[in-house]
Amino acid sequence: MLDKTIAARIFEEVDRDFDRQMADTQRFAAIPSLRGREGPAQDYIADLLRDRGYEVDDWTVQPGDLAGLPDLGALERVPAGVRSVVGTLRPEGGGGGRSLIIQGHCDVVPAGPADMWNSPAFVPEIRDGWLYGRGAGDMKAGTIAGIYAIEALRRAGLRLNERLHLQSVVEEESTGAGALAVLQRGYRADCALLPEPTGLAYNGICVGVVWFRLRVRGRPAHVASAGSGANAIKAIYPLIKALEELEERWNERAAKDPDYREVKHPINFNPGIIKGGDWASSVPAWCDLDWRLAILPGWNLNDCRREVEDCVKQAASRNPFLAQNPPKLEWSGFLSHGYRATERPDIMQALEHAHSNATGEPLRHKTSTGANDARFYGNYFDIPAFCYGPLAENIHGLDERVSLDSIRAATKTIACFAAEWCGVYRIDSLRDSEAAGTCGGCDGDEE
Ligand code: ZN
């Protein structure tokens, strides 16, 4: 267990550097790294890592290069490729510890209507102890917290005994291709920590997510003779209703799950995007509806996909127009199993110590109704993975925000966890006061 005085020294460094950490968080959150436009965000992280002496690997793969990887979603909308940035710190001495991956995603979801935000989504603003902005909580504050956690160790004159990879990926919000790309590249460790906004709780359980698009095509007509033309938008109704019924059946099934039976309505089917028609006075010839749905850990993805296909097929067969013009179902993004981490006593102990040192409170556990990249590590590469990070609200919604106090606490926890997990050694040739000036990127005037 980490020595109390060492922990106190680490916390001092987190506090001392916190303004700079928040300035970096704000600058990072100001980058509108929407899907396919993450380049500047990856540049930003690569620079932060390079400044701190990490060996930086920055590469791009095309969707086709990832074929065959497990649970890879449909990548039709990623023409620019999948870019990953990994910073590595190798132990210069020490040894005998365990290696660690800290991974964040830099992609963010669209902000929605600009006039519905109290301050612009990509002009991050601090108000009343919260940082507001799209992606501030999910999960730019967490990624920067990971970097500053390791920085605090270095400023405290400590070095990790084992290899650390700080990874920034894309596509977390749509296919998971970013996490798969770093695994394909060969990055491995004894444990992976993802500083997603868990509200300072441990999260090792998450749902799987599936995206699909329903395409309905009808015969166009003038609205005055609507009887003769099939209305593609109206034809979507019975399909929505049928899928809502399937959602309820899946929630009944979920009520028997030991982890999810306490969670209210864990399975959410979301019709998220609807497009259709071209003219108010024309009967719409087409309608596309994009869905997100969830499956619980342990459920078979292919069986679930078949259930969805059958549900759409049956609903279509009961409708006179759809029976003649069967809707098309296309998988359009996520195709992912859920994840239930095996709780490893060594990881739990290190995290419990770190969290209670940093916050003075016992560690809570959280069961997630969303998906995250931990699943790839745990499900397919035998790397125990979990999420732990700050407290955020309205992620994917309006006025997304993340609490500054929780960012500070998460940074301290991550620093202590890394120190305990990887093991640390002191730089003997330097006194504490001088050691803080040895890391790249430090202002050197804090002492
Ligand atoms: Zn996230």
Coordinates of N, CA and C in Angstrom, one line a residue, residues 265-361:
H265 N -35.2 0.2 -16.2 CA -35.2 0.2 -17.7 C -33.8 0.3 -18.3
P266 N -33.0 -0.7 -18.1 CA -31.6 -0.7 -18.5 C -31.4 -0.7 -20.1
I267 N -32.5 -1.3 -20.7 CA -32.4 -1.5 -22.2 C -33.1 -0.3 -22.8
N268 N -32.4 0.5 -23.5 CA -33.0 1.6 -24.2 C -32.8 1.5 -25.7
F269 N -34.0 1.5 -26.4 CA -33.9 1.6 -27.9 C -34.2 3.0 -28.2
N270 N -33.3 3.6 -29.0 CA -33.4 5.0 -29.3 C -33.5 5.3 -30.7
P271 N -34.7 5.7 -31.2 CA -34.7 6.2 -32.6 C -34.1 7.6 -32.5
G272 N -32.9 7.7 -33.1 CA -32.1 8.9 -32.9 C -32.0 9.9 -34.0
I273 N -32.1 9.5 -35.2 CA -32.1 10.4 -36.4 C -33.3 10.0 -37.3
I274 N -34.1 10.9 -37.8 CA -35.1 10.6 -38.8 C -34.9 11.6 -39.9
K275 N -34.9 11.1 -41.1 CA -34.9 11.9 -42.3 C -35.9 11.3 -43.3
G276 N -36.5 12.2 -44.0 CA -37.4 11.7 -45.0 C -38.1 12.8 -45.8
G277 N -38.6 12.5 -47.0 CA -39.3 13.5 -47.8 C -38.5 14.6 -48.3
D278 N -39.1 15.3 -49.3 CA -38.4 16.4 -50.0 C -39.2 17.7 -50.1
W279 N -40.6 17.6 -49.9 CA -41.4 18.7 -50.2 C -42.7 18.5 -49.4
A280 N -43.2 19.6 -48.8 CA -44.4 19.5 -48.0 C -45.6 19.1 -48.8
S281 N -45.7 19.4 -50.1 CA -46.9 19.0 -50.9 C -46.7 17.8 -51.7
S282 N -45.6 17.1 -51.4 CA -45.4 15.8 -52.0 C -45.4 14.7 -51.0
V283 N -46.1 13.6 -51.4 CA -46.1 12.4 -50.5 C -44.6 11.9 -50.4
P284 N -44.1 11.8 -49.2 CA -42.7 11.4 -49.1 C -42.4 10.0 -49.7
A285 N -41.4 10.0 -50.6 CA -41.0 8.7 -51.2 C -40.1 7.9 -50.3
W286 N -39.5 8.5 -49.3 CA -38.4 7.8 -48.6 C -38.4 8.3 -47.1
C287 N -38.0 7.4 -46.3 CA -37.7 7.8 -44.9 C -36.7 6.9 -44.3
D288 N -35.7 7.5 -43.7 CA -34.6 6.7 -43.0 C -34.7 7.0 -41.5
L289 N -34.6 6.0 -40.7 CA -34.6 6.1 -39.3 C -33.5 5.4 -38.7
D290 N -32.6 6.1 -38.0 CA -31.4 5.5 -37.3 C -31.7 5.2 -35.9
W291 N -31.3 4.0 -35.5 CA -31.6 3.5 -34.1 C -30.3 3.1 -33.4
R292 N -30.4 3.3 -32.1 CA -29.4 2.7 -31.2 C -30.2 1.8 -30.2
L293 N -29.6 0.6 -30.0 CA -30.2 -0.2 -29.0 C -29.1 -0.9 -28.2
A294 N -29.6 -1.4 -27.0 CA -28.6 -1.9 -26.1 C -28.9 -3.4 -25.8
I295 N -27.8 -4.1 -25.5 CA -28.0 -5.5 -25.0 C -27.1 -5.7 -23.8
L296 N -27.5 -6.6 -22.9 CA -26.8 -6.8 -21.6 C -25.6 -7.6 -21.8
P297 N -24.6 -7.5 -20.9 CA -23.5 -8.4 -21.0 C -23.9 -9.9 -20.9
G298 N -23.3 -10.7 -21.7 CA -23.7 -12.1 -21.7 C -24.7 -12.5 -22.8
W299 N -25.4 -11.4 -23.3 CA -26.3 -11.7 -24.4 C -25.5 -11.9 -25.7
N300 N -26.0 -12.8 -26.5 CA -25.3 -13.0 -27.8 C -25.7 -12.0 -28.8
L301 N -24.7 -11.3 -29.3 CA -25.0 -10.2 -30.3 C -25.7 -10.7 -31.5
N302 N -25.3 -11.8 -32.1 CA -25.9 -12.3 -33.3 C -27.3 -12.7 -33.1
D303 N -27.6 -13.4 -32.0 CA -29.0 -13.7 -31.7 C -29.9 -12.5 -31.6
C304 N -29.3 -11.5 -30.9 CA -30.1 -10.2 -30.7 C -30.3 -9.5 -32.1
R305 N -29.3 -9.6 -32.9 CA -29.5 -9.0 -34.3 C -30.6 -9.7 -35.0
R306 N -30.6 -11.0 -34.9 CA -31.7 -11.8 -35.6 C -33.1 -11.4 -35.1
E307 N -33.2 -11.2 -33.7 CA -34.4 -10.9 -33.1 C -34.9 -9.5 -33.7
V308 N -34.0 -8.6 -33.9 CA -34.4 -7.3 -34.4 C -34.9 -7.5 -35.9
E309 N -34.1 -8.2 -36.7 CA -34.5 -8.5 -38.1 C -35.9 -9.1 -38.1
D310 N -36.1 -10.1 -37.3 CA -37.4 -10.8 -37.3 C -38.5 -9.9 -36.9
C311 N -38.3 -9.0 -35.9 CA -39.3 -8.1 -35.4 C -39.7 -7.1 -36.6
V312 N -38.7 -6.6 -37.3 CA -39.0 -5.7 -38.4 C -39.7 -6.4 -39.5
K313 N -39.3 -7.6 -39.8 CA -39.9 -8.4 -40.9 C -41.4 -8.7 -40.5
Q314 N -41.6 -9.1 -39.3 CA -43.0 -9.4 -38.9 C -43.9 -8.2 -39.0
A315 N -43.4 -7.1 -38.4 CA -44.2 -5.9 -38.4 C -44.5 -5.4 -39.9
A316 N -43.5 -5.6 -40.7 CA -43.7 -5.2 -42.1 C -44.8 -6.1 -42.8
S317 N -44.7 -7.4 -42.4 CA -45.7 -8.3 -43.1 C -47.1 -8.0 -42.7
R318 N -47.3 -7.4 -41.5 CA -48.7 -7.1 -41.1 C -49.2 -5.8 -41.7
N319 N -48.4 -5.0 -42.4 CA -48.8 -3.7 -42.9 C -48.9 -3.8 -44.4
P320 N -50.0 -3.4 -45.0 CA -50.3 -3.7 -46.4 C -49.2 -3.0 -47.3
F321 N -48.8 -1.8 -47.0 CA -47.8 -1.2 -47.9 C -46.4 -1.8 -47.7
L322 N -46.0 -2.0 -46.4 CA -44.7 -2.5 -46.1 C -44.5 -3.9 -46.6
A323 N -45.6 -4.7 -46.6 CA -45.5 -6.0 -47.1 C -45.1 -6.1 -48.6
Q324 N -45.6 -5.0 -49.3 CA -45.2 -4.9 -50.7 C -43.8 -4.3 -50.9
N325 N -43.5 -3.5 -50.0 CA -42.2 -2.7 -50.1 C -41.4 -2.9 -48.8
P326 N -40.8 -4.1 -48.6 CA -40.2 -4.4 -47.3 C -39.1 -3.4 -47.0
P327 N -39.1 -2.9 -45.8 CA -38.0 -2.0 -45.4 C -36.7 -2.6 -45.4
K328 N -35.7 -1.9 -45.6 CA -34.3 -2.4 -45.6 C -33.7 -2.1 -44.2
L329 N -33.0 -3.0 -43.7 CA -32.3 -2.8 -42.4 C -30.8 -2.9 -42.6
E330 N -30.1 -1.8 -42.2 CA -28.7 -1.8 -42.4 C -28.0 -1.6 -41.1
W331 N -26.9 -2.3 -40.8 CA -26.1 -2.1 -39.6 C -25.3 -0.9 -39.9
S332 N -25.3 0.1 -39.0 CA -24.7 1.4 -39.4 C -23.7 1.9 -38.4
G333 N -23.2 1.1 -37.5 CA -22.2 1.6 -36.5 C -21.9 0.5 -35.5
F334 N -22.0 0.8 -34.2 CA -21.8 -0.2 -33.2 C -22.4 -1.6 -33.5
L335 N -21.5 -2.6 -33.2 CA -22.0 -4.0 -33.2 C -21.3 -4.6 -32.1
S336 N -21.8 -4.4 -30.9 CA -20.9 -4.7 -29.7 C -21.6 -5.5 -28.6
H337 N -20.9 -6.4 -28.1 CA -21.3 -7.1 -26.9 C -21.2 -6.3 -25.7
G338 N -21.9 -6.6 -24.6 CA -21.7 -6.0 -23.3 C -20.5 -6.5 -22.6
Y339 N -20.2 -6.0 -21.4 CA -19.0 -6.3 -20.7 C -19.3 -6.4 -19.2
R340 N -18.8 -7.5 -18.6 CA -18.9 -7.6 -17.2 C -17.5 -8.0 -16.7
A341 N -16.7 -7.1 -16.1 CA -15.4 -7.4 -15.7 C -15.4 -8.4 -14.5
T342 N -14.4 -9.3 -14.6 CA -14.2 -10.2 -13.4 C -13.4 -9.3 -12.4
E343 N -14.0 -9.1 -11.2 CA -13.4 -8.2 -10.3 C -12.1 -8.8 -9.7
R344 N -11.0 -8.3 -10.0 CA -9.7 -8.8 -9.5 C -9.4 -8.1 -8.2
P345 N -9.1 -8.9 -7.2 CA -8.9 -8.4 -5.8 C -7.7 -7.4 -5.8
D346 N -6.7 -7.7 -6.6 CA -5.5 -6.8 -6.6 C -5.8 -5.4 -7.2
I347 N -6.7 -5.4 -8.2 CA -7.1 -4.1 -8.8 C -8.0 -3.4 -7.9
M348 N -9.0 -4.1 -7.3 CA -10.0 -3.5 -6.5 C -9.3 -2.9 -5.2
Q349 N -8.3 -3.6 -4.7 CA -7.6 -3.1 -3.5 C -6.9 -1.8 -3.8
A350 N -6.1 -1.8 -4.9 CA -5.4 -0.6 -5.3 C -6.3 0.5 -5.5
L351 N -7.4 0.3 -6.2 CA -8.3 1.4 -6.5 C -9.0 1.9 -5.2
E352 N -9.4 1.0 -4.4 CA -10.1 1.4 -3.1 C -9.2 2.2 -2.3
H353 N -7.9 1.8 -2.2 CA -6.9 2.6 -1.4 C -6.8 4.0 -2.0
A354 N -6.6 4.0 -3.4 CA -6.3 5.3 -4.0 C -7.5 6.2 -3.9
H355 N -8.7 5.7 -4.1 CA -9.9 6.5 -4.0 C -10.2 7.0 -2.6
S356 N -10.0 6.1 -1.6 CA -10.3 6.6 -0.2 C -9.2 7.5 0.3
N357 N -7.9 7.4 -0.2 CA -6.9 8.3 0.1 C -7.2 9.7 -0.5
A358 N -7.8 9.7 -1.7 CA -8.0 10.9 -2.4 C -9.3 11.6 -1.9
T359 N -10.3 10.9 -1.5 CA -11.6 11.5 -1.2 C -12.0 11.3 0.2
G360 N -11.4 10.4 0.9 CA -11.8 10.1 2.3 C -13.1 9.3 2.4
E361 N -13.5 8.8 1.2 CA -14.8 8.0 1.2 C -14.6 6.6 0.6

